[in-house]
Coordinates of C-alpha atoms in Angstrom, one line a residue:
X1 CA 88.9 89.1 57.3
X2 CA 87.9 89.4 60.9
X3 CA 90.0 88.2 63.9
X4 CA 88.2 85.4 65.8
X5 CA 89.5 85.3 69.4
X6 CA 88.0 81.8 69.9
X7 CA 90.5 80.2 67.4
X8 CA 92.9 82.7 66.0
X9 CA 96.4 83.2 67.4
X10 CA 98.3 86.3 68.5
X11 CA 101.9 87.2 68.9
X12 CA 103.3 89.7 71.4
X13 CA 106.6 91.1 70.1
X14 CA 109.3 93.5 71.3
X15 CA 109.4 95.8 68.3
X16 CA 112.1 98.3 69.6
X17 CA 114.5 98.7 72.5
X18 CA 116.7 101.6 73.5
X19 CA 119.0 102.1 76.5
X20 CA 118.8 105.6 78.0
X21 CA 121.9 105.2 80.1
X22 CA 125.1 103.2 79.8
X23 CA 126.3 101.1 82.7
X24 CA 129.8 102.6 82.5
X25 CA 129.7 105.9 80.6
X26 CA 128.0 106.9 77.3
X27 CA 130.8 105.6 75.1
X28 CA 130.7 102.1 76.5
X29 CA 129.1 99.3 74.5
X30 CA 126.5 97.4 76.6
X31 CA 125.3 93.8 76.5
X32 CA 121.6 94.0 77.5
X33 CA 119.4 91.0 77.7
X34 CA 115.7 90.4 78.4
X35 CA 114.0 87.8 80.5
X36 CA 110.4 87.1 79.4
X37 CA 107.9 85.4 81.7
X38 CA 104.4 84.5 80.4
X39 CA 101.3 82.6 81.6
X40 CA 98.1 82.3 79.6
X41 CA 94.9 80.4 80.5
X42 CA 96.3 77.1 79.2
X43 CA 99.6 77.5 81.1
X44 CA 97.6 78.3 84.3
X45 CA 95.6 75.2 83.8
X46 CA 98.8 73.2 83.6
X47 CA 100.4 75.2 86.4
X48 CA 103.3 76.1 84.1
X49 CA 105.2 79.3 84.0
X50 CA 107.0 79.8 80.6
X51 CA 110.1 81.9 80.1
X52 CA 112.7 82.8 77.5
X53 CA 116.0 84.7 77.4
X54 CA 117.3 86.9 74.6
X55 CA 120.6 88.9 74.5
X56 CA 121.7 91.8 72.4
X57 CA 125.3 92.7 71.6
X58 CA 127.3 96.0 71.3
X59 CA 124.6 98.4 72.2
X60 CA 125.3 102.0 72.9
X61 CA 123.1 104.3 75.0
X62 CA 120.5 106.3 73.0
X63 CA 120.9 104.1 69.9
X64 CA 117.6 102.6 69.1
X65 CA 117.7 98.9 68.4
X66 CA 115.3 98.6 65.4
X67 CA 114.5 94.9 65.2
X68 CA 114.0 93.2 61.9
X69 CA 110.6 92.0 60.8
X70 CA 108.0 92.2 63.5
X71 CA 110.6 92.1 66.2
X72 CA 111.5 89.6 69.0
X73 CA 108.8 87.2 69.8
X74 CA 107.8 87.5 73.5
X75 CA 104.6 85.3 73.4
X76 CA 103.1 83.0 70.8
X77 CA 102.1 82.4 68.2
X78 CA 99.3 80.9 70.2
X79 CA 95.7 81.4 71.3
X80 CA 95.9 82.5 74.9
X81 CA 92.3 81.6 75.9
X82 CA 90.7 84.2 78.2
X83 CA 93.9 86.0 79.1
X84 CA 97.7 86.2 78.8
X85 CA 99.9 87.9 81.3
X86 CA 103.5 88.7 80.5
X87 CA 106.5 90.4 82.1
X88 CA 109.7 91.6 80.4
X89 CA 112.7 92.3 82.5
X90 CA 115.5 94.3 80.8
X91 CA 118.9 93.8 82.3
X92 CA 122.6 94.7 81.5
X93 CA 125.0 91.8 81.7
X94 CA 128.3 92.0 83.7
X95 CA 128.8 88.2 83.9
X96 CA 128.9 85.2 81.6
X97 CA 125.5 85.0 79.8
X98 CA 125.5 81.2 79.8
X99 CA 125.8 81.2 83.6
X100 CA 122.9 83.6 83.8
X101 CA 120.8 81.4 81.7
X102 CA 121.5 78.4 83.9
X103 CA 120.6 80.3 87.0
X104 CA 117.3 81.6 85.5
X105 CA 116.4 78.0 84.4
X106 CA 117.0 76.8 87.9
X107 CA 114.8 79.4 89.4
X108 CA 111.9 78.8 87.0
X109 CA 112.2 75.0 87.3
X110 CA 112.0 75.4 91.1
X111 CA 109.0 77.7 90.9
X112 CA 107.1 75.4 88.4
X113 CA 107.7 72.5 90.7
X114 CA 106.2 74.4 93.6
X115 CA 103.2 75.9 91.9
X116 CA 99.8 74.7 93.3
X117 CA 98.4 71.6 91.7
X118 CA 95.0 73.1 91.5
X119 CA 93.9 74.8 88.3
X120 CA 95.1 78.3 88.6
X121 CA 92.7 79.4 85.8
X122 CA 89.7 78.4 88.1
X123 CA 90.9 80.4 91.0
X124 CA 89.0 83.6 91.7
X125 CA 90.1 85.6 89.9
X126 CA 92.3 83.6 87.6
X127 CA 94.2 86.5 86.1
X128 CA 95.1 87.8 89.5
X129 CA 96.5 84.4 90.4
X130 CA 98.7 84.4 87.3
X131 CA 99.9 87.9 87.9
X132 CA 100.8 87.0 91.5
X133 CA 102.9 84.0 90.2
X134 CA 104.7 86.2 87.7
X135 CA 105.4 88.9 90.4
X136 CA 106.8 86.2 92.7
X137 CA 109.1 84.9 89.9
X138 CA 110.2 88.5 89.1
X139 CA 111.2 89.0 92.7
X140 CA 113.2 85.8 92.9
X141 CA 114.9 86.5 89.6
X142 CA 115.8 90.0 90.6
X143 CA 117.5 88.7 93.7
X144 CA 119.5 86.1 91.7
X145 CA 120.5 88.5 89.0
X146 CA 121.5 91.3 91.3
X147 CA 123.9 88.8 93.0
X148 CA 125.7 88.6 89.6
X149 CA 126.1 92.4 89.7
X150 CA 124.0 92.6 86.6
X151 CA 122.3 96.0 86.3
X152 CA 118.5 96.2 86.4
X153 CA 117.2 98.6 83.7
X154 CA 113.4 98.2 83.2
X155 CA 110.5 95.9 83.8
X156 CA 107.3 95.9 81.7
X157 CA 104.3 93.9 82.9
X158 CA 100.8 93.6 81.5
X159 CA 97.8 91.5 81.0
X160 CA 95.8 91.1 77.7
X161 CA 92.2 90.0 77.9
X162 CA 90.1 88.2 75.3
X163 CA 86.6 89.2 76.3
X164 CA 86.9 92.9 75.6
X165 CA 85.7 95.1 72.7
X166 CA 89.2 94.8 71.2
X167 CA 90.4 91.2 72.1
X168 CA 93.9 91.2 73.5
X169 CA 94.3 94.8 72.2
X170 CA 95.2 93.3 68.8
X171 CA 97.0 95.7 66.5
X172 CA 98.1 98.0 69.3
X173 CA 101.5 98.9 70.5
X174 CA 102.8 100.6 73.7
X175 CA 106.1 102.2 74.7
X176 CA 107.4 101.9 78.3
X177 CA 110.4 103.7 79.7
X178 CA 112.2 105.0 82.7
X179 CA 115.6 106.7 83.1
X180 CA 117.5 103.6 82.0
X181 CA 115.7 102.0 79.1
X182 CA 112.8 102.2 76.7
X183 CA 110.8 99.2 75.2
X184 CA 108.0 99.0 72.7
X185 CA 105.6 96.1 72.7
X186 CA 103.2 95.2 70.0
X187 CA 100.3 92.7 69.7
X188 CA 100.1 91.1 66.3
X189 CA 96.8 89.3 65.2
X190 CA 97.5 86.1 63.3
X191 CA 94.3 85.3 61.4
X192 CA 93.9 81.7 60.1
X193 CA 93.5 81.6 56.4
X194 CA 90.7 79.3 55.1
X195 CA 91.9 76.4 53.0
X196 CA 92.1 77.1 49.3
X197 CA 89.4 75.5 47.3
X198 CA 90.5 73.7 44.1
X199 CA 89.9 75.7 41.0
X200 CA 86.8 74.6 39.1
X201 CA 87.7 72.3 36.2
X202 CA 87.5 74.2 32.9
X203 CA 85.6 72.5 30.2
X204 CA 86.2 73.4 26.6
X205 CA 83.4 73.1 24.2
X206 CA 84.4 72.1 20.7

């Protein structure tokens, strides 16, 4: 079956994560977490920046975190429209994780309240406007989280477009790294299955 970008959904997942350095020595267990920001064409039309937060426990440097199934959902399942832009910030926690979540929620709520009321998707160009909003959010979050003495490890940002020879780069994966962390992202196509037709009634001739 073929992927139809007009109606089929995608998922963007974190399929693997690895720390390349520990915050306090190679033998120390770390408590990394990720902050995910996303905006697709529909979110842009509603001037809404979506986010999620995910933590990992007892992680040692250079031990690959192999995630079960397809990995951690970063975006979707959804049909993004003409584009989806996404950023993943990998941090290492030194403070209470619940407090971090409350701070991030406060920042995103304030940003969403201040986003322009015009349709971002109709701005020229729409993708650039969405990317600008995400970069602004990343900057504000970095300031807040650094105040908690949480360690910044890695940021991965990208945009996936529908109207290309391979819509949204479906089926592809990419690995991003620096001296501190390594993250692998994958785009999973979710093809709608046609409804099952009832089996033809079997007639028996006597």
